[in-house]
Short mmCIF file of C-alpha atoms in Angstrom, two decimals:
data_model
loop_
_atom_site.label_atom_id
_atom_site.label_comp_id
_atom_site.label_asym_id
_atom_site.label_seq_id
_atom_site.Cartn_x
_atom_site.Cartn_y
_atom_site.Cartn_z
CA MET P 1 -52.13 -12.96 31.45
CA LEU P 2 -51.12 -10.66 28.59
CA SER P 3 -52.81 -10.34 25.21
CA LEU P 4 -50.57 -9.96 22.17
CA ASN P 5 -51.33 -9.63 18.47
CA ILE P 6 -48.59 -11.55 16.70
CA ASN P 7 -48.69 -12.19 12.96
CA GLY P 8 -52.35 -11.20 12.91
CA GLN P 9 -53.33 -13.76 15.54
CA PRO P 10 -54.35 -13.09 19.13
CA HIS P 11 -52.20 -14.79 21.76
CA GLN P 12 -52.69 -14.98 25.50
CA VAL P 13 -49.39 -15.43 27.32
CA ASP P 14 -48.86 -16.01 31.02
CA VAL P 15 -45.50 -14.29 31.50
CA ASP P 16 -44.08 -11.48 33.59
CA PRO P 17 -44.65 -8.14 31.80
CA ASP P 18 -40.87 -7.54 31.91
CA THR P 19 -40.18 -10.67 29.83
CA PRO P 20 -38.52 -9.71 26.55
CA LEU P 21 -40.66 -10.34 23.48
CA LEU P 22 -37.91 -12.54 22.02
CA TRP P 23 -38.33 -15.14 24.76
CA VAL P 24 -42.11 -15.06 24.47
CA LEU P 25 -41.83 -15.65 20.72
CA ARG P 26 -39.27 -18.44 20.98
CA ASP P 27 -39.97 -20.16 24.30
CA VAL P 28 -43.68 -19.60 24.85
CA LEU P 29 -45.06 -19.49 21.30
CA GLY P 30 -42.47 -21.65 19.51
CA MET P 31 -41.72 -19.08 16.80
CA ASN P 32 -38.04 -19.63 16.14
CA ALA P 33 -37.26 -17.45 13.11
CA THR P 34 -36.44 -14.51 15.40
CA LYS P 35 -32.93 -15.19 16.69
CA PHE P 36 -31.05 -14.38 19.88
CA GLY P 37 -27.77 -12.71 19.08
CA CYS P 38 -26.63 -10.38 21.84
CA GLY P 39 -29.51 -9.66 24.23
CA ILE P 40 -28.77 -5.92 24.29
CA ALA P 41 -30.38 -4.77 21.01
CA GLN P 42 -27.03 -4.27 19.28
CA CYS P 43 -26.90 -7.00 16.61
CA GLY P 44 -30.35 -7.05 14.97
CA ALA P 45 -30.78 -10.84 14.89
CA CYS P 46 -34.01 -10.39 16.87
CA THR P 47 -35.59 -7.79 14.56
CA VAL P 48 -39.38 -7.93 14.27
CA HIS P 49 -41.94 -5.35 13.17
CA MET P 50 -44.12 -3.48 15.64
CA ASN P 51 -46.73 -1.42 13.79
CA GLY P 52 -44.60 -1.97 10.66
CA ARG P 53 -41.48 -0.49 12.27
CA ALA P 54 -38.33 -2.57 12.78
CA VAL P 55 -37.69 -3.09 16.51
CA ARG P 56 -35.46 -5.35 18.59
CA ALA P 57 -37.35 -8.12 20.38
CA CYS P 58 -34.53 -9.02 22.79
CA ASN P 59 -35.02 -5.97 24.97
CA LEU P 60 -38.68 -5.11 24.35
CA PRO P 61 -40.72 -6.03 27.45
CA VAL P 62 -44.02 -7.61 26.41
CA GLY P 63 -45.81 -5.47 28.97
CA LEU P 64 -45.05 -2.38 26.87
CA ILE P 65 -46.50 -3.73 23.63
CA GLY P 66 -50.18 -3.45 24.44
CA GLU P 67 -52.35 -3.81 21.35
CA GLN P 68 -49.63 -2.92 18.85
CA PRO P 69 -49.35 -5.61 16.18
CA ILE P 70 -46.13 -7.60 16.03
CA SER P 71 -44.93 -9.33 12.86
CA THR P 72 -42.18 -11.91 12.72
CA LEU P 73 -40.56 -13.53 9.71
CA GLU P 74 -42.99 -16.42 10.11
CA GLY P 75 -45.86 -14.00 9.68
CA VAL P 76 -44.85 -11.99 6.63
CA ASP P 77 -47.32 -12.38 3.79
CA PRO P 78 -45.54 -14.20 0.95
CA THR P 79 -47.91 -12.60 -1.55
CA ASP P 80 -47.08 -9.05 -0.40
CA PRO P 81 -45.15 -7.33 -3.21
CA VAL P 82 -42.40 -6.02 -0.90
CA VAL P 83 -41.93 -9.41 0.74
CA LYS P 84 -41.87 -11.16 -2.64
CA ALA P 85 -39.33 -8.67 -3.99
CA VAL P 86 -37.04 -9.07 -0.95
CA GLN P 87 -37.25 -12.87 -1.02
CA ALA P 88 -36.54 -12.97 -4.76
CA ALA P 89 -33.61 -10.56 -4.40
CA TRP P 90 -32.08 -12.55 -1.53
CA ILE P 91 -32.26 -15.71 -3.65
CA ALA P 92 -31.14 -14.11 -6.94
CA LEU P 93 -28.09 -12.52 -5.34
CA ASP P 94 -27.28 -15.47 -3.10
CA VAL P 95 -27.15 -13.21 -0.04
CA VAL P 96 -27.18 -15.86 2.66
CA GLN P 97 -23.95 -17.36 3.90
CA CYS P 98 -24.46 -18.92 7.34
CA GLY P 99 -27.98 -17.44 7.57
CA TYR P 100 -28.12 -16.70 11.28
CA CYS P 101 -28.59 -12.94 10.88
CA GLN P 102 -30.85 -13.16 7.85
CA PRO P 103 -34.27 -13.08 9.56
CA GLY P 104 -33.31 -9.75 11.12
CA GLN P 105 -31.74 -8.46 7.91
CA ILE P 106 -34.84 -9.39 5.91
CA MET P 107 -37.23 -7.81 8.41
CA ALA P 108 -35.14 -4.62 8.43
CA ALA P 109 -35.06 -4.56 4.61
CA ILE P 110 -38.83 -4.99 4.37
CA ALA P 111 -39.40 -2.15 6.86
CA LEU P 112 -36.98 0.07 4.92
CA LEU P 113 -38.60 -0.58 1.55
CA ARG P 114 -42.03 0.22 2.97
CA THR P 115 -40.83 3.69 4.02
CA ALA P 116 -38.24 4.34 1.28
CA PRO P 117 -39.21 2.42 -1.88
CA HIS P 118 -36.05 3.55 -3.73
CA PRO P 119 -33.40 3.83 -1.01
CA THR P 120 -29.93 5.21 -1.54
CA ASP P 121 -26.84 3.37 -0.34
CA GLU P 122 -26.78 5.72 2.64
CA GLN P 123 -30.41 4.95 3.54
CA ILE P 124 -29.77 1.22 3.27
CA ASP P 125 -26.62 1.43 5.36
CA SER P 126 -28.41 3.52 7.98
CA ALA P 127 -31.49 1.30 8.16
CA LEU P 128 -29.49 -1.91 8.37
CA SER P 129 -26.45 -0.63 10.28
CA ALA P 130 -27.65 -2.14 13.55
CA ASN P 131 -27.99 -5.57 11.92
CA LEU P 132 -24.67 -7.33 12.20
CA CYS P 133 -23.53 -10.05 9.84
CA ARG P 134 -20.61 -12.06 11.12
CA CYS P 135 -20.02 -13.45 7.62
CA GLY P 136 -19.67 -9.95 6.15
CA THR P 137 -22.35 -10.18 3.46
CA TYR P 138 -23.11 -6.46 3.71
CA MET P 139 -22.39 -5.72 0.04
CA ARG P 140 -24.71 -8.54 -1.08
CA ILE P 141 -27.38 -7.33 1.35
CA ARG P 142 -27.15 -3.77 0.01
CA ALA P 143 -27.25 -5.05 -3.58
CA ALA P 144 -30.29 -7.20 -2.75
CA VAL P 145 -32.16 -4.24 -1.27
CA HIS P 146 -31.47 -2.27 -4.47
CA HIS P 147 -32.54 -5.30 -6.53
CA ALA P 148 -35.80 -5.57 -4.57
CA ALA P 149 -36.44 -1.83 -4.95
CA GLY P 150 -35.91 -2.16 -8.70
CA ALA P 151 -38.40 -5.01 -8.86
CA LEU P 152 -40.97 -2.84 -7.07
CA ALA P 153 -40.55 0.08 -9.49
#
């Protein structure tokens, strides 16, 4: 039995320590915002926060997490200024097309804005470069991150 702190709540899970966090979130805990995209940490659809840092859940064995807090899109605080700014920017700029990659894009954007409140294009591209969007909404995503940063100023 493993103990995990997910979205501020303690969870006991009876899984092999090598089980990827993604499958624990989706199959064991029923948290479906975190998506499966590639299974090799290359697309970013499975992005969650561990200690506030964007990480890929598809290849992170739960046995390595220990007591580090995990946050998923379901667990972001809607009253948090960064979260509110990102949500408002995504809506205002109509970022979403098909939406499949958006949980990972949003989690990566939140993590970026917490460490770089006024990111440059280069910082945005670097922070979100591992998050693939099959619909090609990269320019809207970058614009939304700038929009959110402006709202936080």
